[in-house]
mmCIF file of N, CA and C in Angstrom:
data_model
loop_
_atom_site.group_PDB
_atom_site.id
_atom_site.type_symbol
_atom_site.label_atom_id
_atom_site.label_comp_id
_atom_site.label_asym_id
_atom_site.label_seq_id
_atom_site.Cartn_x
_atom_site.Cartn_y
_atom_site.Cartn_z
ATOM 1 N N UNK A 1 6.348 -10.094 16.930
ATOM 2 C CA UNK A 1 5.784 -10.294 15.598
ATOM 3 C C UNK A 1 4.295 -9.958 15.623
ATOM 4 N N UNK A 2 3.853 -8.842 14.801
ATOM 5 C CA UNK A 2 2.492 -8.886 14.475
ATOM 6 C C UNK A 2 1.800 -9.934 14.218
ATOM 7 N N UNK A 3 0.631 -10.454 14.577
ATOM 8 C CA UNK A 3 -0.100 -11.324 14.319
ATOM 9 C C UNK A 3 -1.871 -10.630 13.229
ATOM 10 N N UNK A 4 -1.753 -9.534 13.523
ATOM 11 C CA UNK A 4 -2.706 -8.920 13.288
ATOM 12 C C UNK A 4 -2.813 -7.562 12.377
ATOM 13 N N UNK A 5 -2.756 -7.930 11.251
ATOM 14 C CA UNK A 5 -2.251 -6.512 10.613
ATOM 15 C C UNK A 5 -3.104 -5.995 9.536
ATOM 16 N N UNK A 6 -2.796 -4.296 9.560
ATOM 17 C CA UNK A 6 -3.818 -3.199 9.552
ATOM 18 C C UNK A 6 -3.199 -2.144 8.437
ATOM 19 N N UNK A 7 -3.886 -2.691 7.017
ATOM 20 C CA UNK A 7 -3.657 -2.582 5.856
ATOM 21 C C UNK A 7 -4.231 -1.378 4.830
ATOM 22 N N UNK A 8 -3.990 -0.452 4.309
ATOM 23 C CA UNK A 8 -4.488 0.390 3.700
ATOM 24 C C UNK A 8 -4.021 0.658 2.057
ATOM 25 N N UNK A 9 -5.058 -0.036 1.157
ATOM 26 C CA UNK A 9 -4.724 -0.289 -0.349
ATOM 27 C C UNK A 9 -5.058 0.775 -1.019
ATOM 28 N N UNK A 10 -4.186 1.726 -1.569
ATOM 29 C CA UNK A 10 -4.223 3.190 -2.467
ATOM 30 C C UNK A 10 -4.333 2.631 -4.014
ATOM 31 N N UNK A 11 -5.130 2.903 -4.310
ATOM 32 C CA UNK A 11 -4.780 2.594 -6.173
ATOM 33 C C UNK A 11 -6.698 3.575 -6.931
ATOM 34 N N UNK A 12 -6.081 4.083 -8.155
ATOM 35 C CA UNK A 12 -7.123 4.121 -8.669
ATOM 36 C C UNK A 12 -8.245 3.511 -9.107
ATOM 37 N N UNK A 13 -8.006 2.385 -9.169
ATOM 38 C CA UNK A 13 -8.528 1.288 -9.818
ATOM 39 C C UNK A 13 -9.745 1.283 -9.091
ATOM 40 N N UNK A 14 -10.591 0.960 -8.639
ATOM 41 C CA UNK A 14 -11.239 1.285 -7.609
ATOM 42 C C UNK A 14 -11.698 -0.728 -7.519
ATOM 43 N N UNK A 15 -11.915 -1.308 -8.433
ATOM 44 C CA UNK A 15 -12.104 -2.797 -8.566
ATOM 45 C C UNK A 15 -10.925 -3.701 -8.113
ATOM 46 N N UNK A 16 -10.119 -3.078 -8.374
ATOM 47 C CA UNK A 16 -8.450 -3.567 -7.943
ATOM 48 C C UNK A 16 -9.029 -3.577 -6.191
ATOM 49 N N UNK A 17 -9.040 -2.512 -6.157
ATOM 50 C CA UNK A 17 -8.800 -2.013 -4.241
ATOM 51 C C UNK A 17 -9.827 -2.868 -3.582
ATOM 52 N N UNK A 18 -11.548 -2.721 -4.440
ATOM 53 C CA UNK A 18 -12.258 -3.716 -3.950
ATOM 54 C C UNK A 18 -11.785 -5.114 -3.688
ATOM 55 N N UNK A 19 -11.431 -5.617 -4.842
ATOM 56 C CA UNK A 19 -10.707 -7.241 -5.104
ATOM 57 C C UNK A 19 -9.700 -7.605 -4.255
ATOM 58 N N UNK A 20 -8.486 -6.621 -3.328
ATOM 59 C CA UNK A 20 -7.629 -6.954 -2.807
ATOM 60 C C UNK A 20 -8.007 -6.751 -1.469
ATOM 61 N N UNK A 21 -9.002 -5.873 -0.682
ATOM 62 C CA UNK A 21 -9.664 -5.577 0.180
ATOM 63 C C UNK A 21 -10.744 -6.614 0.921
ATOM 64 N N UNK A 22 -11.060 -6.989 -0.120
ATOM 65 C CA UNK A 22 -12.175 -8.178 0.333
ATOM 66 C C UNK A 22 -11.297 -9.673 0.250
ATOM 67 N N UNK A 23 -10.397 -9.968 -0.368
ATOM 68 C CA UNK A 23 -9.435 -10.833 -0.238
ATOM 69 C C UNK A 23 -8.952 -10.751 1.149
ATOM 70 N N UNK A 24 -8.492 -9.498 1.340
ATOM 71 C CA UNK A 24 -7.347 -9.496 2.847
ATOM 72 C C UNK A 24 -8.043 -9.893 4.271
ATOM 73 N N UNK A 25 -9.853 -9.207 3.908
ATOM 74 C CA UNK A 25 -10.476 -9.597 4.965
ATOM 75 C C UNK A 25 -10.942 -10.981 5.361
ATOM 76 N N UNK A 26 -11.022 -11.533 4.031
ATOM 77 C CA UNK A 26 -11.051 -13.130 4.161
ATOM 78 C C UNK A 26 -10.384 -13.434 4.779
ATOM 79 N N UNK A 27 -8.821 -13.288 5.216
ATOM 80 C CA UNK A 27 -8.125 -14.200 5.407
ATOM 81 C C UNK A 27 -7.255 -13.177 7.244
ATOM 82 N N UNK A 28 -8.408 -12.305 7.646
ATOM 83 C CA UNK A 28 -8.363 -11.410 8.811
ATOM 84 C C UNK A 28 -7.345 -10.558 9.098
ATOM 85 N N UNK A 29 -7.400 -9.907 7.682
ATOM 86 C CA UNK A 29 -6.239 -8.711 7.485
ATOM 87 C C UNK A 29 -7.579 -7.403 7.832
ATOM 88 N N UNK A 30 -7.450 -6.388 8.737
ATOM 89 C CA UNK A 30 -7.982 -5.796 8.780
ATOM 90 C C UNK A 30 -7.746 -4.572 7.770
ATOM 91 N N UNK A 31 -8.626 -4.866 6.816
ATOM 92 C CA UNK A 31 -7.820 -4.024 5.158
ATOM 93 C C UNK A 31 -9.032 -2.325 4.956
ATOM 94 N N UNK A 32 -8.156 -1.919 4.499
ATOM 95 C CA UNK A 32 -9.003 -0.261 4.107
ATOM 96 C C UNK A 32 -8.664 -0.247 2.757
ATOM 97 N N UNK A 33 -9.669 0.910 1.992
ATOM 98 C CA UNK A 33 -8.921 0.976 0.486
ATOM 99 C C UNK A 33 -9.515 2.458 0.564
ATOM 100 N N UNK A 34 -8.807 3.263 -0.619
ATOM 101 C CA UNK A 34 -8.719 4.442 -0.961
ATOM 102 C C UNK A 34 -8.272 4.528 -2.449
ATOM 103 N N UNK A 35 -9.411 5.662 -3.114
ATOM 104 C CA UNK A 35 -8.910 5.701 -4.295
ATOM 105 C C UNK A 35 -7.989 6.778 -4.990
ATOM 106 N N UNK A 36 -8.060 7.451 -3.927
ATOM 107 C CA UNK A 36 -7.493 8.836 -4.111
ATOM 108 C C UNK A 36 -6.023 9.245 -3.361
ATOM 109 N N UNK A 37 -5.380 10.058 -3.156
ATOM 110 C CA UNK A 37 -4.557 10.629 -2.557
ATOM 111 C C UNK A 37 -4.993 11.160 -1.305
ATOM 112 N N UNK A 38 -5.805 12.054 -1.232
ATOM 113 C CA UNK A 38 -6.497 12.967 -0.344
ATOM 114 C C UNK A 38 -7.192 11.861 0.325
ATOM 115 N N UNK A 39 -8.185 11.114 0.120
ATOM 116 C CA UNK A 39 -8.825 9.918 0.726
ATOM 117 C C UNK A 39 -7.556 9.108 1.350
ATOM 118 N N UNK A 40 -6.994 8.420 1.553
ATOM 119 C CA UNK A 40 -5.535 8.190 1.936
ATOM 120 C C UNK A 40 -5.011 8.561 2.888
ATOM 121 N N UNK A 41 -4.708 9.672 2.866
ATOM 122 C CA UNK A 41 -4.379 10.890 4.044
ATOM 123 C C UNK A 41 -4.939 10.514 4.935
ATOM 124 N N UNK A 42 -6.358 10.913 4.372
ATOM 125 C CA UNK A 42 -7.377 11.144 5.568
ATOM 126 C C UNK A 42 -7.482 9.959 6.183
ATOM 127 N N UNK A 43 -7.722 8.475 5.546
ATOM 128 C CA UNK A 43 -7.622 7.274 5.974
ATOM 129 C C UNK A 43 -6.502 6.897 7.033
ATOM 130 N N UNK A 44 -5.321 7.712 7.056
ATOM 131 C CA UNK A 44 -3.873 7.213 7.768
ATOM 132 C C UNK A 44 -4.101 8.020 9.083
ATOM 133 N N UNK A 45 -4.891 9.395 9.291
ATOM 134 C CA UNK A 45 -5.025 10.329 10.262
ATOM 135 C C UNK A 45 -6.182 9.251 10.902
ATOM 136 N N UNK A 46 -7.251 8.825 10.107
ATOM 137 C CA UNK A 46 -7.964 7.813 11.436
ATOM 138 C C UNK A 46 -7.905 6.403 11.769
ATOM 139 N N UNK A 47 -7.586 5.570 10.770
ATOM 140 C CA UNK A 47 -7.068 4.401 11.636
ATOM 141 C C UNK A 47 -5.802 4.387 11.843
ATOM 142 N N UNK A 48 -4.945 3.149 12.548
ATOM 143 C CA UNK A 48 -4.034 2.939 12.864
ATOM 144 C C UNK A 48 -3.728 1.831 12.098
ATOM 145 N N UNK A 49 -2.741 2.719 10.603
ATOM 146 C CA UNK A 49 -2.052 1.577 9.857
ATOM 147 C C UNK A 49 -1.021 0.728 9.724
ATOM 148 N N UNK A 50 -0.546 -0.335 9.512
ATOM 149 C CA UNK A 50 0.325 -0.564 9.683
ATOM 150 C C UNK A 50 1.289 -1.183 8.265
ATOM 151 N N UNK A 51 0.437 -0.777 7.190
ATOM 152 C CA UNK A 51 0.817 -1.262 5.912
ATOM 153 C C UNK A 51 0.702 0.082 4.632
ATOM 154 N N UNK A 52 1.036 0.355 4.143
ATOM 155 C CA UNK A 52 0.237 0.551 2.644
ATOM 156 C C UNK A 52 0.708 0.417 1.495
ATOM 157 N N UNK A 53 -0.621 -0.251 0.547
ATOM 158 C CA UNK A 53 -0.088 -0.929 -0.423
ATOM 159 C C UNK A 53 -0.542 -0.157 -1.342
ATOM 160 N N UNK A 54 0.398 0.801 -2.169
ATOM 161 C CA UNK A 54 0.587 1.641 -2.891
ATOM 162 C C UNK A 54 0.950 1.852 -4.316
ATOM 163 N N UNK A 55 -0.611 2.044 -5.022
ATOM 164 C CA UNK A 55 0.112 2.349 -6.713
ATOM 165 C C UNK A 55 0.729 3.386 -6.933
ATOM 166 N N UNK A 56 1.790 3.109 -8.084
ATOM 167 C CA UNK A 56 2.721 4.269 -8.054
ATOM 168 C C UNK A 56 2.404 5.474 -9.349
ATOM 169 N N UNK A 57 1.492 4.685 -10.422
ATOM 170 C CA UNK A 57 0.810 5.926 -11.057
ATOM 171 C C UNK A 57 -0.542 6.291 -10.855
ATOM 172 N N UNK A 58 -1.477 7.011 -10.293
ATOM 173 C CA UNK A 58 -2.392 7.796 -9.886
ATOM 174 C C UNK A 58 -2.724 8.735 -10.755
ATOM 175 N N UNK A 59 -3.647 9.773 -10.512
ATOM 176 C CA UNK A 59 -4.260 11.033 -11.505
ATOM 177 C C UNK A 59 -3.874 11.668 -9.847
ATOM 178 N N UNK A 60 -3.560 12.965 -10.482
ATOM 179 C CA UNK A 60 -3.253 13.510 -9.386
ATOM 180 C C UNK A 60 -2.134 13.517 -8.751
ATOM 181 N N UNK A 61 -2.634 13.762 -7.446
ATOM 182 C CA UNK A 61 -0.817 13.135 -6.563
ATOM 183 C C UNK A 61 -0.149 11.692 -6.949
ATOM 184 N N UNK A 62 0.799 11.717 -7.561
ATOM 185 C CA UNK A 62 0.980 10.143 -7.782
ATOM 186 C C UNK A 62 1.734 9.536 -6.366
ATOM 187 N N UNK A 63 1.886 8.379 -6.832
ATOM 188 C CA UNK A 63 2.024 7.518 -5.790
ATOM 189 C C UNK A 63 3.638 8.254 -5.294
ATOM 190 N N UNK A 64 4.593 8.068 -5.781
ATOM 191 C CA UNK A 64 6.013 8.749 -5.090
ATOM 192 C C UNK A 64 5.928 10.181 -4.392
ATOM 193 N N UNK A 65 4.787 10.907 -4.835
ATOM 194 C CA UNK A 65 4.508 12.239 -4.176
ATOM 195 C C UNK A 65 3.892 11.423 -2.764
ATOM 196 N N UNK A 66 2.490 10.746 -2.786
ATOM 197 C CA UNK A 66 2.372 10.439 -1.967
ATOM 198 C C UNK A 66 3.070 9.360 -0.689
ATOM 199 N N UNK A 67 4.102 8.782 -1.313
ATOM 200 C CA UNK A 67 4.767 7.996 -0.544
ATOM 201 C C UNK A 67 5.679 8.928 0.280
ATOM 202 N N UNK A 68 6.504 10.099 -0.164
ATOM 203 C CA UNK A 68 6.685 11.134 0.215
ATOM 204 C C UNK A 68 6.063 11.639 1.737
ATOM 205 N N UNK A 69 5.154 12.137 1.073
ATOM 206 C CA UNK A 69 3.888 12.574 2.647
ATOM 207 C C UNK A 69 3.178 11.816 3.456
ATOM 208 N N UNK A 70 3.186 10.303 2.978
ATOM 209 C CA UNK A 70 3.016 9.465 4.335
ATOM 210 C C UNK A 70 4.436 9.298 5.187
ATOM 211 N N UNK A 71 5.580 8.884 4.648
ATOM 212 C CA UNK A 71 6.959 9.106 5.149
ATOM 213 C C UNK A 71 7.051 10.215 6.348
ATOM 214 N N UNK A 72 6.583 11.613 5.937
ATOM 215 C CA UNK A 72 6.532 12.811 6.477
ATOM 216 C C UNK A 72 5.438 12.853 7.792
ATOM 217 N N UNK A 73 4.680 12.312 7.591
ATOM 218 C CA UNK A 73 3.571 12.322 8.276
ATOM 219 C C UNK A 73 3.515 10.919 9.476
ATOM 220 N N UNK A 74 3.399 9.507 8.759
ATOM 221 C CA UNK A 74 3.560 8.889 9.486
ATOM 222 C C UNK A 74 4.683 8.123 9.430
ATOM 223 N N UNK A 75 6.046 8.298 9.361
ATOM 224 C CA UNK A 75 7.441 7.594 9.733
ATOM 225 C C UNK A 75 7.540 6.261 9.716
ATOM 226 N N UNK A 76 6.690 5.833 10.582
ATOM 227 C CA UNK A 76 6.322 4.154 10.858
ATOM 228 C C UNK A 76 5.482 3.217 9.971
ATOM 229 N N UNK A 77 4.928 4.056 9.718
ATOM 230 C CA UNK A 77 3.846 3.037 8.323
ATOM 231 C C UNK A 77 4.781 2.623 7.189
ATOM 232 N N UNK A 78 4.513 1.469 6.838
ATOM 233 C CA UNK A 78 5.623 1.263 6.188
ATOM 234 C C UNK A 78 4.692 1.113 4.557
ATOM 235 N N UNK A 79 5.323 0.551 3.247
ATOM 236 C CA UNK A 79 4.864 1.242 2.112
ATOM 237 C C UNK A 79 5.360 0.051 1.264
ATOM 238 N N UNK A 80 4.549 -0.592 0.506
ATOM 239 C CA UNK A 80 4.302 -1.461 -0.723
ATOM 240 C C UNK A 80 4.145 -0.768 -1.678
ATOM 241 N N UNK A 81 5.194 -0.852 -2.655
ATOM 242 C CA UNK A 81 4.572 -0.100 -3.516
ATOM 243 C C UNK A 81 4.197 -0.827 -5.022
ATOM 244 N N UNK A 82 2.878 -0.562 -5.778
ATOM 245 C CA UNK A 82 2.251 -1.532 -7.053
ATOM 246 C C UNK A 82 2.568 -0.951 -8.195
ATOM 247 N N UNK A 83 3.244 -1.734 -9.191
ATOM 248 C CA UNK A 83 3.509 -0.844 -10.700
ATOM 249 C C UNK A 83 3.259 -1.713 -11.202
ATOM 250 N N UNK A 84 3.167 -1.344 -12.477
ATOM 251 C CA UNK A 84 2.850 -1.750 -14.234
ATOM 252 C C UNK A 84 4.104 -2.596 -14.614
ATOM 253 N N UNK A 85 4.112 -3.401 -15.323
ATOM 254 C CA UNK A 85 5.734 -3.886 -16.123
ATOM 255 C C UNK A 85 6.039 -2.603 -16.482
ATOM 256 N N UNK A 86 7.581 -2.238 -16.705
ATOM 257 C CA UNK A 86 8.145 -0.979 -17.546
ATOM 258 C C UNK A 86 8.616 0.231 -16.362
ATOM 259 N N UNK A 87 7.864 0.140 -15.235
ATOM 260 C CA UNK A 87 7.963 1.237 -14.074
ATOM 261 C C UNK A 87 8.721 1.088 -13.359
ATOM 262 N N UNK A 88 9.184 0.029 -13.327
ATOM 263 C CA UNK A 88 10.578 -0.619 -12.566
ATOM 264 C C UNK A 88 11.668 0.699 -11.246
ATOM 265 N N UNK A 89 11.566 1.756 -12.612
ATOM 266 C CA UNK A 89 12.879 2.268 -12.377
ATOM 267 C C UNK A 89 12.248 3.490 -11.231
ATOM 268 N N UNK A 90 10.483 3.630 -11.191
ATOM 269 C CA UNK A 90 9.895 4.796 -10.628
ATOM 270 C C UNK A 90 9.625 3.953 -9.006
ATOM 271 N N UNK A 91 9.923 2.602 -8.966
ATOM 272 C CA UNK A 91 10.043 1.930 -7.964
ATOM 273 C C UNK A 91 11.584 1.657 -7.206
ATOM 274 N N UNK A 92 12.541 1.757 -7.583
ATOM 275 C CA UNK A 92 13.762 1.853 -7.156
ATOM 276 C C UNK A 92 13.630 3.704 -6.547
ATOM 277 N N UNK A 93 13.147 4.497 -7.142
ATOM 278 C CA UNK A 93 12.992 6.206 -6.452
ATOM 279 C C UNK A 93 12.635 5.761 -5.569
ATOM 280 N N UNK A 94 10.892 4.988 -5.278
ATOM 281 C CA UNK A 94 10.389 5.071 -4.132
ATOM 282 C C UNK A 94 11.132 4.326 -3.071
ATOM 283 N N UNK A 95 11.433 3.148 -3.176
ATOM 284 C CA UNK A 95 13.123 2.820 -2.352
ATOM 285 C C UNK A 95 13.976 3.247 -1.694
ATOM 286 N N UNK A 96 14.609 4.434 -2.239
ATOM 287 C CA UNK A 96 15.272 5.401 -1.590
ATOM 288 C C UNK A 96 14.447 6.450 -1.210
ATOM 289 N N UNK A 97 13.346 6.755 -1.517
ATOM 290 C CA UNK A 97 12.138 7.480 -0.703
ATOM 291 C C UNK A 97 11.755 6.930 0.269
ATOM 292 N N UNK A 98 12.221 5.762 0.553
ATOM 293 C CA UNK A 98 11.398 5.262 2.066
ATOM 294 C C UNK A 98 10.761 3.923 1.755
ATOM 295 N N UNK A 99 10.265 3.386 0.783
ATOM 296 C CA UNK A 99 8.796 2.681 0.772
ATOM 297 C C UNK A 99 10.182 1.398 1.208
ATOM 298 N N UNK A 100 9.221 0.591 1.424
ATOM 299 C CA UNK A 100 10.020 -0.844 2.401
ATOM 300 C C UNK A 100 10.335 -2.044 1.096
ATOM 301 N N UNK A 101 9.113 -1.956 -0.238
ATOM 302 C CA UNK A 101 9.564 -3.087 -1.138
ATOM 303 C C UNK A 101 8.189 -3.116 -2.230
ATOM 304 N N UNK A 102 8.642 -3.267 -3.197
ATOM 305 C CA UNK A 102 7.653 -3.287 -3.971
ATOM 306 C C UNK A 102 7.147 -4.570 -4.776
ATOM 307 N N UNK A 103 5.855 -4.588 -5.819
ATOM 308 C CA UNK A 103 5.757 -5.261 -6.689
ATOM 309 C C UNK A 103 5.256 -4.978 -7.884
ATOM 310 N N UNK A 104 5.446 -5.816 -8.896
ATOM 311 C CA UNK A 104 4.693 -5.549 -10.406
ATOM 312 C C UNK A 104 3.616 -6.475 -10.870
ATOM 313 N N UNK A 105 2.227 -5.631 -11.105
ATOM 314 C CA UNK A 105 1.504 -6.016 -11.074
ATOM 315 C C UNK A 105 1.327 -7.060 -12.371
ATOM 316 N N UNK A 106 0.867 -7.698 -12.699
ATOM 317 C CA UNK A 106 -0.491 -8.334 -11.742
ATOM 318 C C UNK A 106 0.475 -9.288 -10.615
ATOM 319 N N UNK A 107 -0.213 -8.580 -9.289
ATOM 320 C CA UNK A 107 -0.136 -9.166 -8.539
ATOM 321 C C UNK A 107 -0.334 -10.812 -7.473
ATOM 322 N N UNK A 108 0.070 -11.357 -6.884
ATOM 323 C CA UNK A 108 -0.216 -12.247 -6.223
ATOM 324 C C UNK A 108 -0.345 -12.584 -5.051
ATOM 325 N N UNK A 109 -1.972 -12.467 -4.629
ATOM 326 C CA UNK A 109 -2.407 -12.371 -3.120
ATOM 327 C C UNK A 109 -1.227 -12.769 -2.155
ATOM 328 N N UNK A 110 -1.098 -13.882 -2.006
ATOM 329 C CA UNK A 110 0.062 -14.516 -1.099
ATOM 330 C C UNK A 110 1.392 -14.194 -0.917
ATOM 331 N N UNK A 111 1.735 -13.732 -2.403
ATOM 332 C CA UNK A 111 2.879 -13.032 -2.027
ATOM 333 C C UNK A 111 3.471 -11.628 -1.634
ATOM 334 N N UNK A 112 1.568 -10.350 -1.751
ATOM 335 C CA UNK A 112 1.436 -9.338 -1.255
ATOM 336 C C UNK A 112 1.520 -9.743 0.101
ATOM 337 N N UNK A 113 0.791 -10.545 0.683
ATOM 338 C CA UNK A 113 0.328 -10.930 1.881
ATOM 339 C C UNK A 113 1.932 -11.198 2.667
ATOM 340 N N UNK A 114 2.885 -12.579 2.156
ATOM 341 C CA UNK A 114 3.986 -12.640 2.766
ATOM 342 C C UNK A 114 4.387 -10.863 3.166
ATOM 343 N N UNK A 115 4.686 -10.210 1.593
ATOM 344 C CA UNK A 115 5.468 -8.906 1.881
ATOM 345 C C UNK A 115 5.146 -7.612 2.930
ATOM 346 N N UNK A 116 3.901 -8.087 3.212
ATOM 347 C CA UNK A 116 2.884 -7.095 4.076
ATOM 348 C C UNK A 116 3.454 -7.415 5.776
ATOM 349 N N UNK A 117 3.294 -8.704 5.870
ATOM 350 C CA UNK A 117 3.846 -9.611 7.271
ATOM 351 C C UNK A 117 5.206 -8.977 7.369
ATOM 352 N N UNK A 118 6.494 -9.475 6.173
ATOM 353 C CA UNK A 118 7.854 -9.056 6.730
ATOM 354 C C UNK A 118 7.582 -7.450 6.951
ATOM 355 N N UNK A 119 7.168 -6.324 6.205
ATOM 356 C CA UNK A 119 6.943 -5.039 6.591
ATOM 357 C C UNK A 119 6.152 -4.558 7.686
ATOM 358 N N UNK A 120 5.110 -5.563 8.167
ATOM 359 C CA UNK A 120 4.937 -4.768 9.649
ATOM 360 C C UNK A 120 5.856 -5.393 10.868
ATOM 361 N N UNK A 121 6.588 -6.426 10.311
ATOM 362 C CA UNK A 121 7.229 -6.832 11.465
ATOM 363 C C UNK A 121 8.978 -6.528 11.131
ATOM 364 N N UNK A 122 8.916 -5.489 10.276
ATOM 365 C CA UNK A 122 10.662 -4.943 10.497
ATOM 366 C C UNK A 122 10.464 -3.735 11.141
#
């Protein structure tokens, strides 16, 4: 069982990513955030992640494209994915795309946090 886990939060929001980032470190989640797609990437090529917690609409690459190419890229990272009420159904795709389990936002620290724990330790 991980005791120590190494988190990377994708969302546009950029206050969101701050807010959940500085939360995770409180509580000695070693957390990254990214607002972009491309930032992301690049974030997964240098640390060693073991989470990501992933919005599923973006500008740009959206989140199922990108859940896609982390899948491709890193196999093992496993994938949270964050939606809106109503998106439900663009979260069941990412499901069978790979991602490990999702939620609808607004979110709840503790229970990102539980879902983060069972996903680095399946």
């Amino acid at each position: 069982m991980k005791n120590h886990l190494r988190v990377l939060v994708i969302d546009d929001e950029e206050e969101l990513v701050s807010a959940l980032v500085e939360r995770m470190m409180l509580r000695s989640i070693d957390a990254y955030g990214a607002i972009t797609a491309r930032e992301a990437l690049r974030k997964l090529q240098e640390e060693d992640i073991d989470v990501v917690v992933l919005d599923v609409k973006m500008p740009g690459m959206d989140g199922l494209e990108l859940l896609k190419k982390i899948k491709v890229k890193h196999p093992l990272v496993q994938v949270i994915l964050l939606t809106g009420r109503g998106s439900e159904k663009e979260c069941e795709v990412g499901l069978a795309e790979g991602a490990f389990d999702y939620l609808i936002k607004p979110i709840d620290i503790e229970e990102l946090i539980g879902r983060m724990k069972l996903a680095a330790n399946s």
